[in-house]
Amino acid sequence: MISQMPIQKNHTLLDVGAGSGFFTIAMAERTLNKVYALDPDKRMLCVIQEKAKEKRLNNIELIQDSLENLSIQNESIDFVMASLILHEVSSLSEALSKIYEVLSGC
């Protein structure tokens, strides 16, 4: 599925609700830039950290927080993955606005 996405080697990516890192790891293998893995559950972020270590991936930054509190610079992300998470946010319109803010205009 990731191979069908318009991810390029120079893209900076965000995985919202990263969970166990299924998409995070695949995204990190497709770019040389940073992949932010956002999840409120520290245990899930530890799972991602272990998977990244096994695959020798050094371009993943773990963020333990919610989408509503995301503190990534506006217009700094080229691609956002938000799989199976948007039903969990308190306000869909606010969540989508936050995603739009961090996306670059490219």
N, CA and C atoms as an extended XYZ file, in Angstrom:
318
Properties=species:S:1:pos:R:3:atomname:S:1:resname:S:1:resid:I:1 pbc="F F F"
N         0.813       -1.191        0.000 N   MET     1
C         0.000        0.000        0.000 CA  MET     1
C         0.863        1.264        0.000 C   MET     1
N         1.915        1.266        0.787 N   ILE     2
C         2.803        2.434        0.860 CA  ILE     2
C         3.434        2.706       -0.503 C   ILE     2
N         3.734        1.668       -1.252 N   SER     3
C         4.357        1.859       -2.571 CA  SER     3
C         3.437        2.603       -3.537 C   SER     3
N         2.146        2.601       -3.263 N   GLN     4
C         1.183        3.309       -4.110 CA  GLN     4
C         1.040        4.784       -3.736 C   GLN     4
N         1.661        5.184       -2.645 N   MET     5
C         1.548        6.562       -2.154 CA  MET     5
C         2.663        7.410       -2.739 C   MET     5
N         2.387        8.702       -2.928 N   PRO     6
C         3.366        9.589       -3.572 CA  PRO     6
C         4.482       10.041       -2.629 C   PRO     6
N         5.117        9.080       -1.974 N   ILE     7
C         6.212        9.396       -1.052 CA  ILE     7
C         7.516        9.393       -1.831 C   ILE     7
N         8.287       10.473       -1.643 N   GLN     8
C         9.577       10.586       -2.307 CA  GLN     8
C        10.696       10.564       -1.275 C   GLN     8
N        11.906       10.296       -1.745 N   LYS     9
C        13.067       10.158       -0.863 CA  LYS     9
C        13.347       11.398       -0.021 C   LYS     9
N        12.937       12.575       -0.491 N   ASN    10
C        13.221       13.813        0.231 CA  ASN    10
C        12.033       14.313        1.058 C   ASN    10
N        11.000       13.502        1.208 N   HIS    11
C         9.812       13.915        1.950 CA  HIS    11
C         9.986       13.733        3.458 C   HIS    11
N         9.365       14.651        4.187 N   THR    12
C         9.232       14.547        5.635 CA  THR    12
C         7.807       14.089        5.887 C   THR    12
N         7.641       13.048        6.727 N   LEU    13
C         6.349       12.380        6.861 CA  LEU    13
C         5.848       12.386        8.295 C   LEU    13
N         4.535       12.245        8.434 N   LEU    14
C         3.896       12.159        9.747 CA  LEU    14
C         2.909       11.008        9.737 C   LEU    14
N         3.049       10.126       10.716 N   ASP    15
C         2.104        9.024       10.909 CA  ASP    15
C         1.295        9.335       12.161 C   ASP    15
N         0.044        9.744       11.973 N   VAL    16
C        -0.851       10.107       13.078 CA  VAL    16
C        -1.505        8.835       13.607 C   VAL    16
N        -1.410        8.624       14.916 N   GLY    17
C        -1.945        7.394       15.488 CA  GLY    17
C        -1.118        6.213       15.032 C   GLY    17
N         0.182        6.334       15.192 N   ALA    18
C         1.138        5.384       14.620 CA  ALA    18
C         0.990        3.953       15.146 C   ALA    18
N         0.428        3.801       16.320 N   GLY    19
C         0.232        2.449       16.856 CA  GLY    19
C         1.529        1.668       16.936 C   GLY    19
N         1.530        0.464       16.409 N   SER    20
C         2.720       -0.392       16.473 CA  SER    20
C         3.720       -0.109       15.355 C   SER    20
N         3.433        0.886       14.524 N   GLY    21
C         4.399        1.305       13.520 CA  GLY    21
C         4.299        0.626       12.173 C   GLY    21
N         3.189       -0.028       11.903 N   PHE    22
C         3.023       -0.726       10.625 CA  PHE    22
C         3.324        0.208        9.452 C   PHE    22
N         2.733        1.397        9.470 N   PHE    23
C         2.985        2.356        8.396 CA  PHE    23
C         4.255        3.158        8.636 C   PHE    23
N         4.547        3.463        9.887 N   THR    24
C         5.742        4.262       10.215 CA  THR    24
C         7.001        3.623        9.649 C   THR    24
N         7.183        2.343        9.882 N   ILE    25
C         8.389        1.642        9.435 CA  ILE    25
C         8.462        1.634        7.913 C   ILE    25
N         7.361        1.322        7.261 N   ALA    26
C         7.343        1.299        5.791 CA  ALA    26
C         7.622        2.686        5.218 C   ALA    26
N         7.097        3.709        5.852 N   MET    27
C         7.344        5.079        5.390 CA  MET    27
C         8.815        5.454        5.583 C   MET    27
N         9.380        5.062        6.718 N   ALA    28
C        10.782        5.384        7.012 CA  ALA    28
C        11.735        4.713        6.029 C   ALA    28
N        11.331        3.575        5.491 N   GLU    29
C        12.156        2.885        4.505 CA  GLU    29
C        12.103        3.562        3.142 C   GLU    29
N        11.124        4.432        2.933 N   ARG    30
C        10.944        5.072        1.625 CA  ARG    30
C        11.471        6.502        1.548 C   ARG    30
N        11.888        7.069        2.673 N   THR    31
C        12.405        8.427        2.662 CA  THR    31
C        13.731        8.504        3.400 C   THR    31
N        14.526        9.487        3.040 N   LEU    32
C        15.774        9.746        3.750 CA  LEU    32
C        15.554       10.772        4.853 C   LEU    32
N        14.449       11.490        4.772 N   ASN    33
C        14.119       12.503        5.765 CA  ASN    33
C        13.409       11.887        6.960 C   ASN    33
N        12.971       12.728        7.836 N   LYS    34
C        12.358       12.316        9.093 CA  LYS    34
C        10.931       11.814        8.910 C   LYS    34
N        10.586       10.823        9.718 N   VAL    35
C         9.211       10.338        9.839 CA  VAL    35
C         8.822       10.528       11.300 C   VAL    35
N         7.808       11.334       11.525 N   TYR    36
C         7.286       11.530       12.877 CA  TYR    36
C         6.225       10.472       13.142 C   TYR    36
N         6.367        9.766       14.256 N   ALA    37
C         5.381        8.765       14.676 CA  ALA    37
C         4.657        9.336       15.888 C   ALA    37
N         3.404        9.726       15.688 N   LEU    38
C         2.608       10.355       16.741 CA  LEU    38
C         1.620        9.353       17.314 C   LEU    38
N         1.703        9.147       18.625 N   ASP    39
C         0.748        8.268       19.295 CA  ASP    39
C         0.723        8.641       20.774 C   ASP    39
N        -0.448        8.627       21.400 N   PRO    40
C        -0.512        8.966       22.827 CA  PRO    40
C        -0.032        7.835       23.744 C   PRO    40
N         0.100        6.641       23.215 N   ASP    41
C         0.459        5.459       24.022 CA  ASP    41
C         1.960        5.185       23.963 C   ASP    41
N         2.635        5.397       25.079 N   LYS    42
C         4.084        5.195       25.149 CA  LYS    42
C         4.480        3.763       24.788 C   LYS    42
N         3.638        2.797       25.151 N   ARG    43
C         3.951        1.394       24.837 CA  ARG    43
C         4.038        1.162       23.332 C   ARG    43
N         3.146        1.775       22.589 N   MET    44
C         3.164        1.637       21.132 CA  MET    44
C         4.427        2.274       20.553 C   MET    44
N         4.815        3.415       21.100 N   LEU    45
C         6.027        4.077       20.622 CA  LEU    45
C         7.263        3.229       20.912 C   LEU    45
N         7.255        2.508       22.024 N   CYS    46
C         8.370        1.593       22.336 CA  CYS    46
C         8.439        0.455       21.325 C   CYS    46
N         7.287       -0.021       20.896 N   VAL    47
C         7.244       -1.067       19.862 CA  VAL    47
C         7.868       -0.536       18.574 C   VAL    47
N         7.512        0.681       18.195 N   ILE    48
C         8.080        1.293       16.982 CA  ILE    48
C         9.584        1.443       17.127 C   ILE    48
N        10.014        1.884       18.286 N   GLN    49
C        11.446        2.069       18.524 CA  GLN    49
C        12.211        0.759       18.344 C   GLN    49
N        11.662       -0.332       18.849 N   GLU    50
C        12.307       -1.634       18.701 CA  GLU    50
C        12.336       -2.094       17.244 C   GLU    50
N        11.235       -1.896       16.531 N   LYS    51
C        11.189       -2.276       15.115 CA  LYS    51
C        12.196       -1.461       14.306 C   LYS    51
N        12.290       -0.179       14.612 N   ALA    52
C        13.239        0.684       13.901 CA  ALA    52
C        14.677        0.241       14.177 C   ALA    52
N        14.938       -0.125       15.403 N   LYS    53
C        16.275       -0.595       15.781 CA  LYS    53
C        16.625       -1.876       15.022 C   LYS    53
N        15.672       -2.804       14.942 N   GLU    54
C        15.889       -4.062       14.219 CA  GLU    54
C        16.196       -3.820       12.745 C   GLU    54
N        15.547       -2.822       12.168 N   LYS    55
C        15.724       -2.534       10.739 CA  LYS    55
C        16.791       -1.469       10.488 C   LYS    55
N        17.440       -1.029       11.558 N   ARG    56
C        18.498       -0.010       11.484 CA  ARG    56
C        18.001        1.285       10.839 C   ARG    56
N        16.822        1.701       11.229 N   LEU    57
C        16.242        2.958       10.748 CA  LEU    57
C        16.481        4.042       11.797 C   LEU    57
N        17.100        5.134       11.369 N   ASN    58
C        17.434        6.225       12.287 CA  ASN    58
C        16.660        7.503       11.992 C   ASN    58
N        15.685        7.424       11.123 N   ASN    59
C        14.985        8.633       10.710 CA  ASN    59
C        13.573        8.759       11.290 C   ASN    59
N        13.297        8.032       12.371 N   ILE    60
C        11.978        8.087       12.993 CA  ILE    60
C        12.076        8.873       14.298 C   ILE    60
N        11.189        9.853       14.442 N   GLU    61
C        11.096       10.604       15.695 CA  GLU    61
C         9.761       10.281       16.346 C   GLU    61
N         9.828        9.808       17.573 N   LEU    62
C         8.637        9.414       18.308 CA  LEU    62
C         8.057       10.612       19.054 C   LEU    62
N         6.738       10.780       18.970 N   ILE    63
C         6.057       11.866       19.666 CA  ILE    63
C         4.894       11.275       20.447 C   ILE    63
N         4.986       11.347       21.771 N   GLN    64
C         3.894       10.851       22.617 CA  GLN    64
C         2.958       12.024       22.908 C   GLN    64
N         1.876       12.076       22.154 N   ASP    65
C         0.902       13.153       22.314 CA  ASP    65
C        -0.302       12.859       21.440 C   ASP    65
N        -1.271       13.742       21.490 N   SER    66
C        -2.455       13.613       20.646 CA  SER    66
C        -2.332       14.571       19.469 C   SER    66
N        -3.115       14.346       18.451 N   LEU    67
C        -3.104       15.212       17.271 CA  LEU    67
C        -3.458       16.643       17.645 C   LEU    67
N        -4.389       16.800       18.570 N   GLU    68
C        -4.811       18.142       18.976 CA  GLU    68
C        -3.670       18.957       19.573 C   GLU    68
N        -2.686       18.292       20.170 N   ASN    69
C        -1.556       18.971       20.807 CA  ASN    69
C        -0.284       18.937       19.968 C   ASN    69
N        -0.390       18.527       18.739 N   LEU    70
C         0.785       18.374       17.877 CA  LEU    70
C         1.565       19.678       17.776 C   LEU    70
N         2.863       19.600       17.997 N   SER    71
C         3.694       20.810       17.995 CA  SER    71
C         4.764       20.771       16.899 C   SER    71
N         4.423       20.212       15.771 N   ILE    72
C         5.320       20.224       14.617 CA  ILE    72
C         5.114       21.544       13.877 C   ILE    72
N         6.189       22.104       13.388 N   GLN    73
C         6.130       23.382       12.673 CA  GLN    73
C         5.161       23.312       11.494 C   GLN    73
N         4.364       24.367       11.333 N   ASN    74
C         3.437       24.439       10.199 CA  ASN    74
C         4.185       24.373        8.880 C   ASN    74
N         3.570       23.762        7.903 N   GLU    75
C         4.094       23.628        6.537 CA  GLU    75
C         5.440       22.916        6.477 C   GLU    75
N         5.653       21.953        7.376 N   SER    76
C         6.937       21.239        7.403 CA  SER    76
C         6.812       19.771        7.002 C   SER    76
N         5.596       19.309        6.745 N   ILE    77
C         5.353       17.901        6.435 CA  ILE    77
C         4.878       17.769        4.988 C   ILE    77
N         5.411       16.786        4.282 N   ASP    78
C         5.037       16.564        2.884 CA  ASP    78
C         3.905       15.549        2.722 C   ASP    78
N         3.784       14.627        3.683 N   PHE    79
C         2.784       13.567        3.552 CA  PHE    79
C         2.339       13.134        4.946 C   PHE    79
N         1.032       13.017        5.143 N   VAL    80
C         0.484       12.586        6.424 CA  VAL    80
C        -0.313       11.296        6.233 C   VAL    80
N        -0.047       10.328        7.101 N   MET    81
C        -0.829        9.092        7.150 CA  MET    81
C        -1.658        9.164        8.423 C   MET    81
N        -2.969        8.996        8.291 N   ALA    82
C        -3.864        8.993        9.452 CA  ALA    82
C        -4.828        7.822        9.275 C   ALA    82
N        -4.321        6.637        9.499 N   SER    83
C        -5.098        5.423        9.264 CA  SER    83
C        -5.779        4.955       10.548 C   SER    83
N        -7.066        4.776       10.477 N   LEU    84
C        -7.856        4.236       11.580 CA  LEU    84
C        -7.716        5.042       12.860 C   LEU    84
N        -7.628        6.360       12.739 N   ILE    85
C        -7.466        7.192       13.931 CA  ILE    85
C        -8.471        8.339       13.992 C   ILE    85
N        -8.952        8.799       12.861 N   LEU    86
C        -9.777       10.004       12.860 CA  LEU    86
C       -11.107        9.825       13.597 C   LEU    86
N       -11.558        8.604       13.765 N   HIS    87
C       -12.778        8.377       14.545 CA  HIS    87
C       -12.540        8.572       16.044 C   HIS    87
N       -11.283        8.658       16.448 N   GLU    88
C       -10.937        8.787       17.864 CA  GLU    88
C       -10.754       10.226       18.319 C   GLU    88
N       -10.670       11.171       17.401 N   VAL    89
C       -10.440       12.567       17.784 CA  VAL    89
C       -11.727       13.187       18.302 C   VAL    89
N       -11.569       14.190       19.171 N   SER    90
C       -12.757       14.818       19.749 CA  SER    90
C       -13.482       15.695       18.736 C   SER    90
N       -12.742       16.311       17.829 N   SER    91
C       -13.344       17.152       16.795 CA  SER    91
C       -12.662       16.856       15.459 C   SER    91
N       -13.405       16.257       14.546 N   LEU    92
C       -12.838       15.907       13.240 CA  LEU    92
C       -12.381       17.152       12.491 C   LEU    92
N       -13.149       18.210       12.523 N   SER    93
C       -12.771       19.421       11.788 CA  SER    93
C       -11.484       20.029       12.342 C   SER    93
N       -11.322       20.011       13.680 N   GLU    94
C       -10.085       20.524       14.269 CA  GLU    94
C        -8.902       19.628       13.925 C   GLU    94
N        -9.108       18.334       13.925 N   ALA    95
C        -8.036       17.397       13.590 CA  ALA    95
C        -7.582       17.585       12.147 C   ALA    95
N        -8.542       17.692       11.241 N   LEU    96
C        -8.196       17.893        9.830 CA  LEU    96
C        -7.534       19.248        9.616 C   LEU    96
N        -7.955       20.253       10.353 N   SER    97
C        -7.316       21.573       10.260 CA  SER    97
C        -5.867       21.497       10.718 C   SER    97
N        -5.611       20.751       11.781 N   LYS    98
C        -4.247       20.607       12.295 CA  LYS    98
C        -3.370       19.897       11.268 C   LYS    98
N        -3.905       18.852       10.658 N   ILE    99
C        -3.157       18.147        9.615 CA  ILE    99
C        -2.865       19.090        8.456 C   ILE    99
N        -3.841       19.878        8.054 N   TYR   100
C        -3.669       20.825        6.953 CA  TYR   100
C        -2.587       21.851        7.282 C   TYR   100
N        -2.544       22.310        8.528 N   GLU   101
C        -1.556       23.313        8.949 CA  GLU   101
C        -0.118       22.804        8.814 C   GLU   101
N         0.118       21.541        9.178 N   VAL   102
C         1.491       21.027        9.137 CA  VAL   102
C         1.937       20.625        7.746 C   VAL   102
N         0.993       20.419        6.850 N   LEU   103
C         1.342       20.038        5.476 CA  LEU   103
C         1.961       21.206        4.733 C   LEU   103
N         3.018       20.920        3.973 N   SER   104
C         3.607       21.952        3.117 CA  SER   104
C         2.728       22.139        1.901 C   SER   104
N         2.847       23.248        1.260 N   GLY   105
C         2.019       23.563        0.106 CA  GLY   105
C         2.426       22.851       -1.167 C   GLY   105
N         3.437       22.011       -1.116 N   CYS   106
C         3.931       21.343       -2.330 CA  CYS   106
C         3.020       20.238       -2.786 C   CYS   106
